[in-house]
Amino acid sequence: MILFVTVVLVLVSALPGWAAEKGREEVEVVVPPQGLTELDLEKEFCVYWGYPGAPVEVIVAGSGLRLTALKISYDQRNQLLTAEKAVRLETGKMVVTGETLVLTSELVRLPEGGEITTIEPERLRMVVKGPFSYHLEEETFQGEGGFTLWGSEWVMEGERFDGSLREEQVTAMGSPVIRWENGMMVGEAGTVITYDLASGQATAEGPTKTRFYQNRGVHSSGD
């Protein structure tokens, strides 16, 4: 999740209207052959169309960032970028996919959910079935509609979640579940499970059931 937000910040700061005064980064939008560009200079609104197998591509020079989608709209006046249909955001460290990705100066949204996979330094994969949002200033995020988060040795599920990058934690709600190699903890509808990404510790508020799995060895008697 940390890597996902870092990449989004790079893109946001690189877009016209969001770039820092000290040095703007170049953003290139590439429309494929037989694609379509609609540009309204008066309203400062651009729409770029690709097609299956040949999406529109956005490249931020020097960042290694690449965003592709079949349709990309940019409202420069309102500082709003929307990527739609087969959206893919990638760098050397992470990949984000979904049907819609919306960026503003304050908020990052996946209105229809999506998938986020980090590659370095730790591989984490999250699939969100409903809306997902990240607040840039507060560094907080939340989602609903069901989610699954895979770590290297654990899996967390629930109907809703929120978290904080500053505090390095994720909280699952709505019949939350956390599984690991030798056990699992299941909460009821009102239970809240909080997982600390830095320490690997989980706490639960509300009724839970915990199951542990033990390997049964062979006794010297043969039993």
XYZ file of N, CA and C in Angstrom:
669
model
N 0.818 -1.188 0.000
C 0.000 0.000 0.000
C 0.862 1.252 0.000
N 1.981 1.234 0.732
C 2.861 2.390 0.782
C 3.389 2.690 -0.605
N 3.793 1.673 -1.336
C 4.336 1.875 -2.669
C 3.263 2.389 -3.616
N 2.046 1.897 -3.458
C 0.952 2.356 -4.307
C 0.763 3.859 -4.186
N 0.746 4.349 -2.966
C 0.510 5.763 -2.749
C 1.689 6.590 -3.222
N 2.906 6.104 -3.030
C 4.087 6.815 -3.488
C 4.017 7.058 -4.987
N 3.626 6.043 -5.736
C 3.537 6.173 -7.185
C 2.467 7.180 -7.565
N 1.330 7.143 -6.900
C 0.266 8.084 -7.202
C 0.718 9.510 -6.943
N 1.465 9.739 -5.875
C 1.972 11.061 -5.581
C 2.890 11.556 -6.682
N 3.703 10.678 -7.238
C 4.572 11.053 -8.346
C 3.752 11.520 -9.527
N 2.690 10.797 -9.849
C 1.850 11.166 -10.976
C 1.130 12.476 -10.717
N 0.564 12.628 -9.535
C -0.165 13.844 -9.209
C 0.744 15.063 -9.284
N 1.939 14.979 -8.722
C 2.843 16.121 -8.715
C 3.353 16.441 -10.105
N 3.296 15.466 -11.017
C 3.808 15.685 -12.365
C 2.790 16.313 -13.291
N 1.506 16.238 -12.975
C 0.485 16.758 -13.867
C 0.421 18.278 -13.808
N 0.129 18.938 -14.938
C -0.004 20.394 -14.950
C -0.997 20.846 -13.898
N -0.634 21.929 -13.179
C -1.514 22.435 -12.137
C -1.189 21.859 -10.779
N -0.525 20.689 -10.730
C -0.146 20.080 -9.460
C 1.365 20.095 -9.259
N 2.111 20.376 -10.297
C 3.566 20.299 -10.200
C 4.085 21.381 -9.265
N 5.145 21.036 -8.547
C 5.771 22.013 -7.674
C 6.411 23.111 -8.514
N 6.530 24.306 -7.936
C 7.094 25.421 -8.666
C 8.535 25.143 -9.063
N 9.241 24.413 -8.248
C 10.639 24.122 -8.525
C 10.757 22.874 -9.385
N 10.676 23.065 -10.704
C 10.920 21.948 -11.607
C 9.690 21.119 -11.898
N 9.155 21.248 -13.094
C 8.013 20.445 -13.505
C 8.515 19.224 -14.274
N 7.841 18.110 -14.103
C 8.177 16.914 -14.851
C 7.308 16.845 -16.104
N 7.879 16.304 -17.169
C 7.156 16.219 -18.423
C 6.239 15.004 -18.438
N 4.980 15.227 -18.808
C 4.000 14.160 -18.935
C 3.645 14.019 -20.405
N 3.783 12.822 -20.943
C 3.492 12.563 -22.347
C 2.296 11.626 -22.461
N 1.307 12.018 -23.264
C 0.134 11.190 -23.526
C 0.238 10.681 -24.957
N 0.241 9.362 -25.125
C 0.410 8.743 -26.437
C -0.897 8.064 -26.838
N -1.481 8.522 -27.942
C -2.707 7.933 -28.480
C -2.329 7.025 -29.651
N -2.825 5.788 -29.676
C -2.424 4.848 -30.729
C -3.011 5.208 -32.090
N -2.478 4.635 -33.172
C -3.080 4.815 -34.491
C -4.556 4.417 -34.450
N -5.374 5.195 -35.130
C -6.823 4.990 -35.165
C -7.478 5.324 -33.826
N -6.696 5.881 -32.880
C -7.274 6.380 -31.649
C -7.892 7.746 -31.880
N -8.358 8.374 -30.817
C -9.067 9.639 -30.955
C -8.665 10.578 -29.827
N -8.429 11.853 -30.174
C -8.154 12.891 -29.191
C -9.186 13.994 -29.319
N -9.810 14.357 -28.198
C -10.772 15.453 -28.158
C -10.221 16.519 -27.211
N -9.985 17.722 -27.726
C -9.331 18.762 -26.945
C -10.178 20.025 -26.960
N -10.618 20.468 -25.786
C -11.382 21.706 -25.647
C -10.484 22.718 -24.947
N -9.871 23.619 -25.730
C -8.925 24.571 -25.168
C -9.603 25.592 -24.273
N -10.851 25.955 -24.594
C -11.547 26.940 -23.777
C -11.842 26.407 -22.386
N -12.305 25.157 -22.312
C -12.628 24.552 -21.018
C -11.432 23.846 -20.398
N -10.325 23.771 -21.131
C -9.114 23.081 -20.675
C -9.431 21.629 -20.306
N -10.089 20.960 -21.238
C -10.516 19.582 -20.999
C -10.067 18.709 -22.168
N -9.428 17.580 -21.852
C -8.908 16.678 -22.879
C -9.473 15.281 -22.664
N -9.808 14.602 -23.770
C -10.238 13.209 -23.707
C -9.445 12.432 -24.752
N -8.865 11.323 -24.335
C -8.063 10.484 -25.226
C -8.681 9.095 -25.277
N -8.865 8.556 -26.494
C -9.487 7.248 -26.679
C -8.516 6.289 -27.356
N -8.413 5.097 -26.797
C -7.725 4.008 -27.458
C -8.732 2.933 -27.803
N -8.283 1.706 -27.937
C -9.183 0.598 -28.226
C -8.524 -0.689 -27.749
N -9.275 -1.776 -27.589
C -8.708 -3.026 -27.069
C -7.453 -3.437 -27.827
N -6.394 -3.698 -27.066
C -5.113 -4.061 -27.656
C -4.227 -2.874 -27.938
N -4.784 -1.651 -27.883
C -4.001 -0.435 -28.141
C -4.530 0.689 -27.253
N -4.207 0.669 -25.963
C -4.724 1.683 -25.042
C -3.974 3.012 -25.174
N -4.549 4.040 -24.581
C -3.859 5.313 -24.421
C -2.792 5.132 -23.342
N -1.646 5.764 -23.531
C -0.532 5.594 -22.606
C -0.086 6.948 -22.065
N 0.086 7.024 -20.750
C 0.609 8.224 -20.100
C 1.958 7.869 -19.488
N 2.987 8.641 -19.850
C 4.341 8.389 -19.368
C 4.857 9.643 -18.679
N 5.360 9.488 -17.452
C 5.986 10.595 -16.737
C 7.493 10.449 -16.886
N 8.109 11.411 -17.562
C 9.525 11.325 -17.893
C 10.391 11.168 -16.644
N 11.294 10.194 -16.712
C 12.267 9.991 -15.643
C 11.755 9.304 -14.404
N 10.456 8.974 -14.355
C 9.894 8.371 -13.142
C 9.743 6.867 -13.248
N 9.741 6.326 -14.478
C 9.474 4.909 -14.662
C 8.011 4.578 -14.545
N 7.158 5.607 -14.456
C 5.724 5.400 -14.291
C 5.041 5.297 -15.647
N 4.089 4.354 -15.745
C 3.329 4.156 -16.983
C 1.875 3.874 -16.626
N 0.975 4.668 -17.187
C -0.456 4.498 -16.977
C -1.105 4.240 -18.322
N -1.878 3.162 -18.421
C -2.587 2.863 -19.661
C -4.066 2.640 -19.365
N -4.913 3.003 -20.335
C -6.355 2.802 -20.236
C -6.948 3.019 -21.615
N -8.145 2.513 -21.835
C -8.796 2.714 -23.119
C -9.344 4.132 -23.256
N -9.565 4.808 -22.117
C -10.024 6.197 -22.149
C -9.394 6.951 -20.990
N -8.816 8.104 -21.286
C -8.245 8.959 -20.255
C -8.762 10.377 -20.461
N -9.326 10.944 -19.403
C -9.832 12.318 -19.432
C -9.031 13.160 -18.446
N -8.716 14.384 -18.864
C -7.995 15.278 -17.960
C -8.648 16.649 -17.965
N -9.172 17.038 -16.816
C -9.770 18.347 -16.604
C -8.731 19.205 -15.891
N -7.987 19.990 -16.661
C -6.884 20.753 -16.075
C -7.398 21.848 -15.150
N -8.517 22.458 -15.501
C -9.062 23.553 -14.695
C -9.427 23.072 -13.295
N -10.012 21.876 -13.193
C -10.415 21.319 -11.895
C -9.407 20.320 -11.350
N -8.267 20.167 -12.039
C -7.197 19.272 -11.594
C -7.726 17.865 -11.326
N -8.340 17.291 -12.349
C -8.963 15.974 -12.214
C -8.583 15.100 -13.398
N -7.996 13.951 -13.123
C -7.671 12.969 -14.156
C -8.474 11.708 -13.904
N -9.113 11.200 -14.973
C -9.894 9.972 -14.864
C -9.444 8.993 -15.938
N -9.052 7.805 -15.517
C -8.694 6.732 -16.447
C -9.777 5.664 -16.360
N -10.273 5.198 -17.521
C -11.385 4.261 -17.554
C -11.110 3.101 -18.502
N -11.630 1.962 -18.158
C -11.617 0.749 -18.978
C -10.197 0.175 -19.115
N -10.018 -0.998 -18.516
C -8.731 -1.713 -18.568
C -7.591 -0.839 -18.084
N -7.774 -0.219 -16.920
C -6.762 0.675 -16.361
C -5.608 -0.136 -15.779
N -4.392 0.309 -16.068
C -3.198 -0.344 -15.524
C -2.151 0.724 -15.211
N -1.777 0.813 -13.940
C -0.740 1.727 -13.482
C 0.420 0.886 -12.990
N 1.625 1.108 -13.546
C 2.742 0.248 -13.174
C 4.053 1.012 -13.070
N 4.926 0.499 -12.197
C 6.311 0.932 -12.084
C 7.129 -0.335 -11.885
N 8.394 -0.182 -11.602
C 9.219 -1.349 -11.340
C 8.921 -1.995 -10.003
N 8.117 -1.339 -9.157
C 7.872 -1.846 -7.812
C 6.431 -2.254 -7.553
N 5.489 -1.846 -8.406
C 4.098 -2.166 -8.129
C 3.250 -2.086 -9.386
N 2.050 -2.706 -9.294
C 1.081 -2.691 -10.383
C -0.309 -2.465 -9.785
N -1.089 -1.565 -10.397
C -2.472 -1.331 -9.994
C -3.356 -1.534 -11.210
N -4.422 -2.309 -11.076
C -5.350 -2.516 -12.176
C -6.777 -2.290 -11.695
N -7.655 -1.904 -12.614
C -9.048 -1.676 -12.287
C -9.785 -1.149 -13.499
N -11.067 -0.886 -13.343
C -11.860 -0.353 -14.442
C -11.864 1.166 -14.452
N -11.669 1.790 -13.287
C -11.662 3.245 -13.213
C -10.684 3.702 -12.142
N -9.888 4.724 -12.464
C -8.954 5.336 -11.520
C -9.128 6.843 -11.613
N -9.405 7.497 -10.472
C -9.636 8.940 -10.440
C -8.596 9.598 -9.546
N -7.961 10.676 -10.043
C -6.954 11.404 -9.282
C -7.349 12.868 -9.167
N -7.292 13.406 -7.944
C -7.428 14.838 -7.727
C -6.228 15.275 -6.894
N -6.167 16.562 -6.570
C -5.053 17.055 -5.759
C -5.126 16.567 -4.324
N -6.290 16.044 -3.892
C -6.472 15.610 -2.513
C -6.772 14.132 -2.363
N -7.292 13.508 -3.423
C -7.853 12.170 -3.269
C -7.507 11.273 -4.450
N -7.262 9.998 -4.137
C -7.100 8.951 -5.143
C -8.240 7.964 -4.944
N -8.956 7.638 -6.042
C -10.096 6.737 -5.895
C -10.094 5.651 -6.957
N -10.488 4.455 -6.527
C -10.862 3.361 -7.420
C -12.357 3.139 -7.165
N -13.244 3.847 -7.868
C -14.678 3.803 -7.556
C -15.298 2.424 -7.674
N -14.747 1.591 -8.552
C -15.301 0.261 -8.775
C -14.399 -0.832 -8.216
N -13.466 -0.453 -7.367
C -12.533 -1.428 -6.822
C -11.418 -1.731 -7.803
N -10.573 -2.677 -7.421
C -9.451 -3.040 -8.276
C -8.463 -3.902 -7.529
N -7.268 -3.996 -8.085
C -6.226 -4.832 -7.508
C -4.919 -4.052 -7.424
N -4.263 -4.137 -6.268
C -2.984 -3.479 -6.040
C -1.972 -4.538 -5.634
N -0.857 -4.614 -6.353
C 0.192 -5.577 -6.038
C 1.521 -4.851 -5.909
N 2.155 -4.957 -4.748
C 3.485 -4.397 -4.561
C 4.503 -5.509 -4.753
N 5.651 -5.157 -5.326
C 6.700 -6.134 -5.603
C 7.877 -5.959 -4.654
N 8.241 -4.720 -4.355
C 9.334 -4.420 -3.446
C 8.859 -3.382 -2.436
N 9.396 -3.405 -1.181
C 10.338 -4.390 -0.638
C 9.666 -5.693 -0.204
N 8.334 -5.652 -0.027
C 7.590 -6.852 0.358
C 6.430 -7.030 -0.601
N 6.171 -8.261 -0.980
C 5.067 -8.509 -1.903
C 3.751 -8.553 -1.139
N 2.873 -7.609 -1.437
C 1.535 -7.551 -0.875
C 0.548 -7.441 -2.036
N -0.567 -8.109 -1.896
C -1.582 -8.055 -2.947
C -2.943 -7.827 -2.311
N -3.650 -6.811 -2.790
C -4.977 -6.504 -2.276
C -5.971 -6.457 -3.427
N -7.108 -7.133 -3.244
C -8.218 -7.060 -4.185
C -9.385 -6.427 -3.449
N -9.883 -5.302 -3.981
C -11.005 -4.585 -3.389
C -12.192 -4.679 -4.346
N -13.318 -5.156 -3.855
C -14.490 -5.359 -4.710
C -15.350 -4.101 -4.839
N -15.248 -3.190 -3.882
C -16.031 -1.966 -3.903
C -15.140 -0.740 -3.951
N -15.696 0.436 -3.686
C -14.932 1.676 -3.764
C -13.737 1.699 -2.815
N -12.631 2.227 -3.320
C -11.410 2.402 -2.537
C -10.971 3.852 -2.688
N -10.533 4.466 -1.585
C -10.057 5.845 -1.658
C -8.869 6.049 -0.741
N -8.019 7.004 -1.147
C -6.838 7.348 -0.356
C -6.746 8.867 -0.271
N -6.638 9.383 0.967
C -6.529 10.813 1.197
C -5.050 11.191 1.286
N -4.622 12.042 0.359
C -3.202 12.338 0.222
C -2.626 13.029 1.450
N -3.306 14.034 1.964
C -2.748 14.804 3.075
C -2.714 13.997 4.365
N -3.827 13.307 4.674
C -3.887 12.539 5.925
C -3.160 11.206 5.840
N -2.886 10.734 4.618
C -2.262 9.429 4.394
C -3.109 8.304 4.978
N -4.427 8.431 4.800
C -5.348 7.392 5.258
C -6.077 6.813 4.059
N -6.575 5.583 4.211
C -7.284 4.922 3.121
C -8.446 4.119 3.681
N -9.417 3.829 2.820
C -10.569 3.032 3.227
C -11.212 2.394 2.018
N -11.960 1.327 2.262
C -12.635 0.634 1.182
C -13.807 -0.157 1.728
N -14.692 -0.571 0.828
C -15.866 -1.344 1.230
C -16.286 -2.241 0.082
N -17.270 -3.096 0.367
C -17.757 -4.006 -0.659
C -17.060 -5.346 -0.669
N -16.171 -5.560 0.305
C -15.419 -6.807 0.385
C -13.992 -6.628 -0.100
N -13.055 -7.222 0.614
C -11.652 -7.128 0.221
C -10.883 -8.346 0.711
N -9.762 -8.596 0.063
C -8.806 -9.616 0.502
C -7.410 -9.026 0.384
N -6.618 -9.150 1.442
C -5.249 -8.652 1.464
C -4.315 -9.810 1.786
N -3.387 -10.108 0.852
C -2.440 -11.190 1.030
C -1.075 -10.631 1.409
N -0.507 -11.138 2.516
C 0.872 -10.841 2.875
C 1.732 -12.044 2.550
N 2.977 -12.024 3.001
C 3.871 -13.140 2.699
C 3.470 -14.418 3.427
N 2.891 -14.275 4.657
C 2.537 -15.459 5.449
C 1.152 -15.352 6.073
N 0.322 -14.450 5.575
C -0.996 -14.244 6.167
C -1.959 -13.699 5.115
N -3.265 -13.833 5.417
C -4.326 -13.317 4.559
C -5.381 -12.678 5.449
N -5.855 -11.493 5.071
C -6.914 -10.804 5.820
C -8.093 -10.547 4.894
N -9.311 -10.764 5.414
C -10.521 -10.544 4.635
C -11.556 -9.811 5.481
N -12.507 -9.179 4.818
C -13.586 -8.503 5.507
C -14.466 -7.778 4.519
N -15.518 -7.140 5.027
C -16.423 -6.365 4.168
C -15.947 -4.934 4.003
N -15.343 -4.372 5.041
C -14.873 -2.995 5.008
C -13.492 -2.922 5.653
N -12.760 -1.879 5.295
C -11.456 -1.690 5.925
C -11.077 -0.219 5.892
N -10.200 0.139 6.803
C -9.546 1.439 6.735
C -8.153 1.277 7.311
N -7.326 2.282 7.115
C -5.959 2.164 7.595
C -5.222 3.483 7.497
N -3.998 3.468 8.004
C -3.157 4.649 8.013
C -1.740 4.246 7.654
N -1.160 4.963 6.694
C 0.231 4.694 6.344
C 1.169 5.204 7.423
N 0.813 6.302 8.057
C 1.666 6.848 9.114
C 1.750 5.897 10.292
N 0.622 5.278 10.612
C 0.595 4.349 11.745
C 0.883 2.912 11.317
N 0.980 2.664 10.014
C 1.297 1.348 9.454
C 0.354 0.266 9.981
N -0.934 0.496 9.812
C -1.890 -0.498 10.267
C -3.108 -0.549 9.357
N -3.767 -1.717 9.358
C -4.989 -1.937 8.597
C -6.037 -2.489 9.544
N -7.255 -1.962 9.477
C -8.355 -2.422 10.318
C -9.450 -3.010 9.439
N -9.846 -4.242 9.729
C -10.879 -4.944 8.957
C -12.155 -5.031 9.775
N -13.306 -4.823 9.108
C -14.606 -4.850 9.762
C -15.584 -5.646 8.907
N -16.708 -6.014 9.514
C -17.717 -6.773 8.775
C -17.340 -8.232 8.651
N -17.494 -8.992 9.733
C -17.103 -10.412 9.775
C -15.662 -10.609 9.294
N -14.703 -9.929 9.930
C -13.309 -10.007 9.471
C -12.671 -11.355 9.777
N -11.697 -11.707 8.954
C -10.963 -12.970 9.114
C -9.490 -12.696 8.858
N -8.623 -13.291 9.671
C -7.197 -13.274 9.389
C -6.680 -14.707 9.492
N -5.954 -15.147 8.464
C -5.449 -16.516 8.407
C -3.935 -16.507 8.307
N -3.335 -17.498 8.922
C -1.894 -17.715 8.771
C -1.667 -19.207 8.643
N -0.423 -19.624 8.489
C -0.132 -21.018 8.148
C -0.723 -22.005 9.143
N -0.649 -21.704 10.423
C -1.061 -22.670 11.436
C -2.303 -22.244 12.220
N -3.124 -21.372 11.622
C -4.326 -20.985 12.342
C -5.131 -19.921 11.635
N -6.233 -19.537 12.271
C -7.080 -18.484 11.743
C -7.914 -17.894 12.866
N -8.270 -16.606 12.726
C -9.143 -15.936 13.681
C -10.307 -15.338 12.906
N -11.528 -15.649 13.348
C -12.741 -15.221 12.662
C -13.567 -14.370 13.605
N -13.974 -13.194 13.159
C -14.796 -12.318 13.969
C -16.233 -12.295 13.486
N -17.143 -11.893 14.367
C -18.538 -11.750 13.982
C -18.750 -10.405 13.300
N -20.005 -10.115 12.922
C -20.301 -8.930 12.115
C -19.808 -7.637 12.754
N -19.901 -7.536 14.084
C -19.491 -6.311 14.761
C -18.051 -6.299 15.236
N -17.304 -7.339 14.951
C -15.915 -7.437 15.407
C -14.993 -6.594 14.529
N -13.955 -6.045 15.148
C -12.950 -5.248 14.447
C -11.578 -5.882 14.683
N -10.871 -6.204 13.603
C -9.519 -6.758 13.697
C -8.540 -5.740 13.124
N -7.531 -5.397 13.910
C -6.501 -4.452 13.486
C -5.174 -5.175 13.360
N -4.513 -4.988 12.226
C -3.228 -5.653 11.971
C -2.141 -4.600 11.823
N -1.061 -4.770 12.579
C 0.088 -3.872 12.526
C 1.075 -4.409 11.492
N 1.258 -3.688 10.389
C 2.111 -4.162 9.305
C 3.572 -4.199 9.705
N 3.985 -3.334 10.612
C 5.392 -3.280 11.001
C 5.771 -4.407 11.950
N 4.924 -4.665 12.948
C 5.256 -5.665 13.967
C 4.687 -7.043 13.675
N 3.636 -7.105 12.823
C 2.998 -8.386 12.551
C 2.028 -8.808 13.634
N 1.626 -7.877 14.517
C 0.705 -8.200 15.600
C -0.719 -7.818 15.232
N -1.675 -8.658 15.641
C -3.091 -8.409 15.379
C -3.850 -8.323 16.692
N -4.829 -7.409 16.750
C -5.701 -7.306 17.911
C -7.148 -7.335 17.425
N -8.040 -7.898 18.248
C -9.451 -8.013 17.876
C -10.323 -7.440 18.977
N -11.306 -6.623 18.583
C -12.292 -6.091 19.514
C -13.644 -6.679 19.145
N -14.211 -7.475 20.049
C -15.470 -8.134 19.777
C -15.305 -9.642 19.776
N -16.408 -10.377 19.626
C -16.371 -11.840 19.678
C -15.597 -12.441 18.510
N -14.736 -13.406 18.822
C -13.948 -14.099 17.798
C -13.856 -15.582 18.123
N -13.508 -16.339 17.101
C -13.155 -17.746 17.259
C -11.789 -17.942 16.614
N -10.894 -18.587 17.364
C -9.541 -18.812 16.863
C -9.280 -20.302 16.776
N -8.741 -20.726 15.636
C -8.402 -22.125 15.429
C -6.898 -22.243 15.180
N -6.303 -23.238 15.818
C -4.886 -23.507 15.619
C -4.721 -24.883 15.003
N -3.803 -25.012 14.071
C -3.532 -26.285 13.421
C -2.151 -26.759 13.847
N -2.092 -27.987 14.351
C -0.828 -28.548 14.815
C -0.453 -29.753 13.975
N 0.828 -29.813 13.642
C 1.331 -30.976 12.910
C 1.438 -32.153 13.858
N 0.876 -33.272 13.447
C 0.914 -34.477 14.295
C 2.100 -35.346 13.844
N 3.098 -35.441 14.726
C 4.265 -36.243 14.417
C 4.027 -37.727 14.697
N 4.940 -38.552 14.325
C 4.843 -39.983 14.540
C 5.654 -40.350 15.787
N 4.996 -40.946 16.779
C 5.667 -41.365 18.018
C 6.572 -42.565 17.726
N 7.578 -42.743 18.571
C 8.527 -43.858 18.379
C 7.845 -45.202 18.417
N 6.655 -45.299 19.056
C 5.916 -46.546 19.114
C 5.172 -46.842 17.809
N 5.151 -45.826 16.924
C 4.437 -45.979 15.667
C 3.114 -45.275 15.660
N 2.655 -44.765 16.836
C 1.374 -44.050 16.906
C 1.546 -42.610 16.414
